[in-house]
Short mmCIF file of C-alpha atoms and ligand atoms in Angstrom, two decimals:
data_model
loop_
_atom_site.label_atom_id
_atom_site.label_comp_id
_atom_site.label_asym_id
_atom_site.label_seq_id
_atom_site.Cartn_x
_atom_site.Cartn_y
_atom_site.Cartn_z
CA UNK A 224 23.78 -26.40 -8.01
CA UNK A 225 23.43 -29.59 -5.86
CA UNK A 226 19.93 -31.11 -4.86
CA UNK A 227 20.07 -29.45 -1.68
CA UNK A 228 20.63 -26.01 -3.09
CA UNK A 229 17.78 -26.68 -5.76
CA UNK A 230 15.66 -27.36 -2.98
CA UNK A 231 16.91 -24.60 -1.00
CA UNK A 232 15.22 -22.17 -3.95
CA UNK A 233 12.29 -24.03 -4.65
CA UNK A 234 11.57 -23.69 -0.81
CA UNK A 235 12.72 -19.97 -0.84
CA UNK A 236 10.45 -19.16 -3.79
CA UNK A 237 7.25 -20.71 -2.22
CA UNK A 238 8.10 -18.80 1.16
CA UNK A 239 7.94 -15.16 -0.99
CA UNK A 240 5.49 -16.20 -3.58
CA UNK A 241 3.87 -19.11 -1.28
CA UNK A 242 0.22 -19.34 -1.57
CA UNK A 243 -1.35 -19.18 1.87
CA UNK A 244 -5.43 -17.73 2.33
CA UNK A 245 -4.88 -15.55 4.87
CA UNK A 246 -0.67 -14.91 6.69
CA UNK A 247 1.79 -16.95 6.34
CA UNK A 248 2.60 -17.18 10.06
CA UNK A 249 -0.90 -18.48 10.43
CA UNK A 250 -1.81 -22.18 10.10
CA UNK A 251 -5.04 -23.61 8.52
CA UNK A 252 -7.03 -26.14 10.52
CA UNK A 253 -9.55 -27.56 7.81
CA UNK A 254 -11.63 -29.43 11.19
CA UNK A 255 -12.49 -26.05 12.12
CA UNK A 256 -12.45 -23.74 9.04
CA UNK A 257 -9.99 -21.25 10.24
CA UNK A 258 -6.37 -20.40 10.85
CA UNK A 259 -4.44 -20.25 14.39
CA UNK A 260 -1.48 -18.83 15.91
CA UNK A 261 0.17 -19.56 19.20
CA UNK A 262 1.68 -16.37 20.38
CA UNK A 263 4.73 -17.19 23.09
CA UNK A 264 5.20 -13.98 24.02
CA UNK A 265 2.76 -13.22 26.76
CA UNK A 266 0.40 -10.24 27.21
CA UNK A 267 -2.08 -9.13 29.15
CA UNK A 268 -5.96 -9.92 27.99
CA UNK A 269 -7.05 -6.40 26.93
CA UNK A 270 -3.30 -6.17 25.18
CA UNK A 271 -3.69 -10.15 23.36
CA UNK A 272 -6.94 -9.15 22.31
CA UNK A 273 -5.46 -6.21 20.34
CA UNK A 274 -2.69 -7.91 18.96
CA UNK A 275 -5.13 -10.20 17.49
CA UNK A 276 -7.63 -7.62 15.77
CA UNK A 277 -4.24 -5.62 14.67
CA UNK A 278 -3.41 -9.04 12.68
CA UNK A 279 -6.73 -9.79 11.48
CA UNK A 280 -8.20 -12.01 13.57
CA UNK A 281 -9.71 -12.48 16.88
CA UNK A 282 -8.65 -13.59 20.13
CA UNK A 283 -9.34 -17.14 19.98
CA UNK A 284 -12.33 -18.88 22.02
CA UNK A 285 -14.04 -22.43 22.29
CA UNK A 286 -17.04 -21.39 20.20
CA UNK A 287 -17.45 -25.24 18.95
CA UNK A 288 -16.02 -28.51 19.37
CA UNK A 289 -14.07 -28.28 16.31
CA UNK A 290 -12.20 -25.17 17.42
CA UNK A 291 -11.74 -26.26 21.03
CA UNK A 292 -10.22 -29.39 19.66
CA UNK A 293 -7.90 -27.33 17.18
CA UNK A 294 -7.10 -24.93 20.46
CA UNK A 295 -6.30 -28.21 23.19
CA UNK A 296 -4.56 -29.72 20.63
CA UNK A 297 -1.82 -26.74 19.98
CA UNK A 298 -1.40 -26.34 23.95
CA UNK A 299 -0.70 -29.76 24.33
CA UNK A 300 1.82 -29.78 21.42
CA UNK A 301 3.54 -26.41 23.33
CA UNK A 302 3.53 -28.85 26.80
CA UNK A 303 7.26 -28.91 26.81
CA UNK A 304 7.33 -24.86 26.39
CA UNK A 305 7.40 -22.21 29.33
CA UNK A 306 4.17 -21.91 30.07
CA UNK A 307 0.72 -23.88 31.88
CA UNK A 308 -1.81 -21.99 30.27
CA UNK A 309 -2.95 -19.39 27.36
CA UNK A 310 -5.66 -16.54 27.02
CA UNK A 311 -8.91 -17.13 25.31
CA UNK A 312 -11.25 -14.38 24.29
CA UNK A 313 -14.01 -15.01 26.52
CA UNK A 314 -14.45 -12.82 29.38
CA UNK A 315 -17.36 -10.35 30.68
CA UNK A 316 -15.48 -7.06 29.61
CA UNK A 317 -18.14 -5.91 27.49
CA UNK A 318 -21.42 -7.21 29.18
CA UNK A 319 -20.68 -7.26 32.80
CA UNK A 320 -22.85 -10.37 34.14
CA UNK A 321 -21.91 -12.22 30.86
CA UNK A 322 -18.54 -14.00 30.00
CA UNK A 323 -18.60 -14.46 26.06
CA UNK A 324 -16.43 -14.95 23.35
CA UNK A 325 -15.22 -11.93 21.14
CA UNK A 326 -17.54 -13.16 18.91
CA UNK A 327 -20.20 -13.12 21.11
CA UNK A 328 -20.84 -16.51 21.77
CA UNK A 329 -21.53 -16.77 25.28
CA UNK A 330 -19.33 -18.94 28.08
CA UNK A 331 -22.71 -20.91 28.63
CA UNK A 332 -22.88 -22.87 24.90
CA UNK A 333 -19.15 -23.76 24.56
CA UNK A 334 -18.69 -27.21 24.35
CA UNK A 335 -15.94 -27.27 27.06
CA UNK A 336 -14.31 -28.78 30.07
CA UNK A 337 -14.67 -25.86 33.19
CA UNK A 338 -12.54 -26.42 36.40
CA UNK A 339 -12.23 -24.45 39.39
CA UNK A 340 -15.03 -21.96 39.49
CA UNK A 341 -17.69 -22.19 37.78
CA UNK A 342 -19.16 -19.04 35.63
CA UNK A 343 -22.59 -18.85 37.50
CA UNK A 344 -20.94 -18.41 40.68
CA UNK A 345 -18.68 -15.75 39.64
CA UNK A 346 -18.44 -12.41 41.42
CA UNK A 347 -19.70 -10.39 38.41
CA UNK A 348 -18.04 -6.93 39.42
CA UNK A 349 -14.53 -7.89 38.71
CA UNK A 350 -13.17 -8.79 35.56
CA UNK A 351 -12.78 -12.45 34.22
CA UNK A 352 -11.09 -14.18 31.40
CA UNK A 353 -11.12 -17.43 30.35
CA UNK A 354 -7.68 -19.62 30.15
CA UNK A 355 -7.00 -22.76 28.96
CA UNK A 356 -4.51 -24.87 30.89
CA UNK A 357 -1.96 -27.91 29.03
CA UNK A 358 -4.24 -30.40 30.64
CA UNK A 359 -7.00 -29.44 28.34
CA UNK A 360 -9.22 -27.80 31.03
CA UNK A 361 -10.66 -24.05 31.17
CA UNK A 362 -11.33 -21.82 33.94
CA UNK A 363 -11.57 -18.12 34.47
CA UNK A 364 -9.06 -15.91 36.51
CA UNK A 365 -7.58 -12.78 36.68
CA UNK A 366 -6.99 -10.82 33.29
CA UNK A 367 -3.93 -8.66 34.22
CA UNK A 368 -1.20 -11.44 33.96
CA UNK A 369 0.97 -11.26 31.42
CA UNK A 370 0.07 -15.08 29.27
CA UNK A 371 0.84 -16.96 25.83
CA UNK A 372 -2.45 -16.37 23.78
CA UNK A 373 -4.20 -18.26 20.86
CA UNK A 374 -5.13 -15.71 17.50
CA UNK A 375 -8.04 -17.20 15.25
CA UNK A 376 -9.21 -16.36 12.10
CA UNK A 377 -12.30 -18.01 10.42
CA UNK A 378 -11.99 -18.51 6.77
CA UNK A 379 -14.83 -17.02 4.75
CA UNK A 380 -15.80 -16.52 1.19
CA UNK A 381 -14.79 -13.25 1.08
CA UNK A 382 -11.32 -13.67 2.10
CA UNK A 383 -9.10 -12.55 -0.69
CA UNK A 384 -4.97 -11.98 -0.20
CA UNK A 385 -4.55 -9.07 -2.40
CA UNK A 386 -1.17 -8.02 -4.31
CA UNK A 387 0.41 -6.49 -0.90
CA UNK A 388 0.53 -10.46 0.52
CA UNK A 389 -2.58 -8.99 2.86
CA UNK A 390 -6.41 -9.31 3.14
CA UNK A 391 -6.55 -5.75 4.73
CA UNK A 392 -7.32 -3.99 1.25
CA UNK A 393 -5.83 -0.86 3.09
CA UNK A 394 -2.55 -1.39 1.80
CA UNK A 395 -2.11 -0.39 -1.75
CA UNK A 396 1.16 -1.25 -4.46
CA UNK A 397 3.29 1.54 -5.23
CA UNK A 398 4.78 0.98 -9.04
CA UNK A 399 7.52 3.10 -8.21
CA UNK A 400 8.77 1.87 -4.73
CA UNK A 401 7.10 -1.77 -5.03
CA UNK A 402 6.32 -1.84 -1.70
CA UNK A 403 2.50 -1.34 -0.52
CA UNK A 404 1.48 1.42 1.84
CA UNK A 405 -1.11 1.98 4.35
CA UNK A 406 -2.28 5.21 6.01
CA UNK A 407 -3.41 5.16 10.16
CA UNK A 408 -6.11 7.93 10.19
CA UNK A 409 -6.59 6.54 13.93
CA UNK A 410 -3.71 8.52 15.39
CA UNK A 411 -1.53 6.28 18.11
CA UNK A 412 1.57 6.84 20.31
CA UNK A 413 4.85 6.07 18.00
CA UNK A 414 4.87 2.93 19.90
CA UNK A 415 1.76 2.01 19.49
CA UNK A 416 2.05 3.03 15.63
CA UNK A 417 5.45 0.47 15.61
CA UNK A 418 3.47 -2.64 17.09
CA UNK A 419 0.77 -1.98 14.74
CA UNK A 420 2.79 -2.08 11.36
CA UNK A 421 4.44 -5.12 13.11
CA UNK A 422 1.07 -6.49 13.80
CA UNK A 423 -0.34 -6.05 10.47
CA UNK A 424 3.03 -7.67 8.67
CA UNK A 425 5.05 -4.69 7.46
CA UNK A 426 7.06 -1.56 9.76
CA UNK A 427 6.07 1.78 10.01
CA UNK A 428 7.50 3.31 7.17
CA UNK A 429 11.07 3.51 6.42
CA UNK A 430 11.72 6.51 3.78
CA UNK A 431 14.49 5.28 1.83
CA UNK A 432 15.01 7.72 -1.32
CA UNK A 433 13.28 11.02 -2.11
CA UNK A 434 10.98 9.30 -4.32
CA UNK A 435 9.71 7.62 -1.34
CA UNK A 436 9.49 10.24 0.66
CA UNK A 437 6.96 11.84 -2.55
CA UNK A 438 4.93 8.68 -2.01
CA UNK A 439 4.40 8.87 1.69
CA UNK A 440 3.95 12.44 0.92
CA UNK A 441 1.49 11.90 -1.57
CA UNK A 442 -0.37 9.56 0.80
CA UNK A 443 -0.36 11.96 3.46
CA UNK A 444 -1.96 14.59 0.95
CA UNK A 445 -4.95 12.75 0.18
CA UNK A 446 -5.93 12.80 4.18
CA UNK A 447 -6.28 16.54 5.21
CA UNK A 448 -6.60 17.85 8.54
CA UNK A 449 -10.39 17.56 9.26
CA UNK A 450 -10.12 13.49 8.32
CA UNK A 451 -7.80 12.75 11.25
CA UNK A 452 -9.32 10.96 13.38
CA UNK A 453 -8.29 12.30 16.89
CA UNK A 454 -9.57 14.63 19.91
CA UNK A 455 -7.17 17.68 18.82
CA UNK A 456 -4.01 19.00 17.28
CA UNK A 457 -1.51 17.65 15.35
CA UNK A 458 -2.93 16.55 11.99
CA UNK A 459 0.16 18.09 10.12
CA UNK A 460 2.78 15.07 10.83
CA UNK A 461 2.75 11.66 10.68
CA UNK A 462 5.00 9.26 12.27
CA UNK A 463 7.43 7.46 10.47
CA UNK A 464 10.20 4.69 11.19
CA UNK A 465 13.01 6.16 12.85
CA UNK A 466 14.12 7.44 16.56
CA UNK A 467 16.76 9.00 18.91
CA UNK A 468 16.81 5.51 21.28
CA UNK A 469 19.71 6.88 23.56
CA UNK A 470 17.83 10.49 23.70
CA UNK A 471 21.11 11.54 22.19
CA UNK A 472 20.71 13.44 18.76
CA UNK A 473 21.57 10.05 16.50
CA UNK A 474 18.60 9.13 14.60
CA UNK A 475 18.61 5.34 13.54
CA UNK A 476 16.01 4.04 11.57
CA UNK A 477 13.91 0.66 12.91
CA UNK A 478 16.20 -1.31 11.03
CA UNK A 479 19.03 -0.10 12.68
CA UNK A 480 20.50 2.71 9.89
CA UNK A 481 21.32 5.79 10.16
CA UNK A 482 19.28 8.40 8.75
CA UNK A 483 21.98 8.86 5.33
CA UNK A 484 22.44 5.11 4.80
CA UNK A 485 18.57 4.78 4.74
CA UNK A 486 18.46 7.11 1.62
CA UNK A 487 16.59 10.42 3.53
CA UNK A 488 18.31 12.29 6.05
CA UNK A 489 15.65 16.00 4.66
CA UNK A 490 14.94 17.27 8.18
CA UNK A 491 12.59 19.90 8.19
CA UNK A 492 14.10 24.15 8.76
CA UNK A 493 15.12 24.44 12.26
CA UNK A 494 14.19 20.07 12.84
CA UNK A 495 15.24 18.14 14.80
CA UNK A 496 14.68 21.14 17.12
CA UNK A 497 13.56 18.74 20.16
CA UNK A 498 11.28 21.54 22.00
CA UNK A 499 12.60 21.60 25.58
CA UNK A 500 10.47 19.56 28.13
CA UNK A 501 8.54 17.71 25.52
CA UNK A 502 10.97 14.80 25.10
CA UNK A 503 11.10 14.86 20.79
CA UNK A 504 12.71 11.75 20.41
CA UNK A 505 10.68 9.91 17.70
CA UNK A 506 10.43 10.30 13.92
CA UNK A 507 7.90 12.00 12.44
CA UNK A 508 7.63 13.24 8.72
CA UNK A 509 5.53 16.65 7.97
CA UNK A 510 2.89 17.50 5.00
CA UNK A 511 5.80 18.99 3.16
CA UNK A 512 8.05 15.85 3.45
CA UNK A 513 10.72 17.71 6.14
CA UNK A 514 11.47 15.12 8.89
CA UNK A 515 10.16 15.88 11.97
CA UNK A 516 11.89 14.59 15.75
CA UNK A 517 8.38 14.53 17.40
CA UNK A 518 6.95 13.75 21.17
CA UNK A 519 6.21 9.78 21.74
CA UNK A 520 3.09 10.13 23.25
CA UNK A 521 1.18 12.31 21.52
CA UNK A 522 -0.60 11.05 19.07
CA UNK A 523 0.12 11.48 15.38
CA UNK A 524 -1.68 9.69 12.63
CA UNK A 525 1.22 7.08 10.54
CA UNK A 526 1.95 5.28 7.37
CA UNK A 527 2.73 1.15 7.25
CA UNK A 528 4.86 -0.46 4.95
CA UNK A 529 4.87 -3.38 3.21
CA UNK A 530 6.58 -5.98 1.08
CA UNK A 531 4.10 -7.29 -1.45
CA UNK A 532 5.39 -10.97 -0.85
CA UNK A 533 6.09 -11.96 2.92
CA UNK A 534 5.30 -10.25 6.36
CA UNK A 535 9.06 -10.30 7.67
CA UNK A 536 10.48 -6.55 7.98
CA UNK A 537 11.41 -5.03 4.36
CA UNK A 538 15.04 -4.82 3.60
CA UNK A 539 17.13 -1.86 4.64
CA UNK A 540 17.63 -0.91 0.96
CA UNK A 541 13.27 -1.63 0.03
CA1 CA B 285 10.94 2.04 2.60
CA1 CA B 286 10.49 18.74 16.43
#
């Protein structure tokens, strides 16, 4: 083993065992007692701010010096990237007359540079948000464009990474998989289920072996029908990791296997049946561990998955 490959497993083995406070694909700014993250690929306001409470943290927004230095100083790093300007969480969605932060901090005590239009004279019955341009400056616009954003997370006391690589204490260690687990209650469109695993650093779950499928079962179990936390029917399957994407009867899981090489291929009697005009093209898993080919958008409650030791998608095989 030459220096380079030493170093080449020292490095590896601080990536999956690294010590980092809060995610890895966060960075810590000591001047302003919090981790960032620059996401590139735009979104909408109301869509940004979601990402950001899905990972943790909030939208990011001025609230003092120290963080508006911390925020100019990683858009004028990105200069040379595709874009002129990101979101930050201030706008008057929730109080009408009001831009503030998602914190609450209002528009009127950050410490920060305001071009164009200034908040008193806005037209208070649309919608604003806040963006900061590469030249440093703020000012409020439309919140419908699709725009990089800026994630923040302030570091408390409190925060603790637990054994799933997480500070969301929802995900718990299986011994027998070694992957942690995390059940939605909130049910979501499959979609929306995906992004959210993704968002949280794991996938939605990938059942890989029938001992697996007992633990997602299991899971499942200790949430009964009357703790599902939606307006009406069904509280009986869950989403799970897999889905017909040509609408043509081949099931692939999320990391691109089919249902066999994943490990569980147990459809349910008479599944996938996909009920005529109800477009059953996503995977779905039900109490009694039969797979399910379910309707995208209708909402389902789901299970995350996640490696104990890094927030990139688990291995086919995990
Ligand atoms: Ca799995
Ligand atoms: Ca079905």
């Amino acid at each position: 083993m030459d220096a380079q490959q030493i170093f080449f497993v020292l490095f590896a083995s601080v990536v999956v065992h690294g010590s980092y406070d809060f995610r890895p694909d966060y960075e810590y700014h000591a001047s302003a007692g919090g981790w960032f993250k620059l996401h590139l690929v735009p979104a909408t306001w109301s869509d940004a701010r979601f990402i950001c409470d899905f990972e943790g943290a909030v939208l990011a927004s001025p609230i003092n010096v120290a963080v508006n230095n911390v925020m100019q100083s990683i858009v004028n790093m990105s200069d040379h990237l595709s874009f002129n300007e990101v979101y930050t969480g201030v706008s008057n969605e929730i109080v009408n007359s009001m831009c503030q932060s998602i914190e609450g901090v209002p528009l009127s005590a950050m410490p920060i540079p305001m071009k164009g239009i200034y908040y008193k004279q806005f037209d208070y019955s649309k919608q604003y948000c806040l963006r900061l341009g590469v030249q440093g400056l703020y000012y409020a616009d439309r919140c419908s464009e699709a725009l990089p954003y800026i994630c923040f997370k302030k570091k408390t006391a409190e925060l603790r990474v637990t054994e799933c690589g997480t500070i969301d204490t929802g995900y718990q260690l299986n011994a027998k998989t070694g992957h942690c687990y995390k059940f939605h209650e909130y049910a979501m469109s499959w979609s929306l289920a995906y992004l959210r695993c993704i968002a949280e650093g794991g996938q939605l779950v990938v059942i890989n072996s029938a001992e697996e499928a007992d633990v997602v079962k299991a899971l499942f179990a200790k949430y009964p029908a009357k703790s599902i936390k939606k307006g009406s029917e069904p509280v009986n399957v869950i989403f799970v990791g897999f889905r017909d994407l040509n609408q043509s009867n081949v099931w692939r899981t999320i990391n691109g296997q089919s249902l066999e090489e994943a490990g569980y291929a147990n459809w349910a009697a008479g599944e996938p049946n996909n009920v005529i005009n109800q477009k059953q093209y996503h995977g779905a898993m039900y109490r009694e561990g039969g797979l399910d080919d379910y309707n995208h958008d209708v909402p389902a409650p789901f299970i995350c998955e996640k490696h104990p030791h890094n927030i990139v998608p688990v291995p086919n095989n995990g």
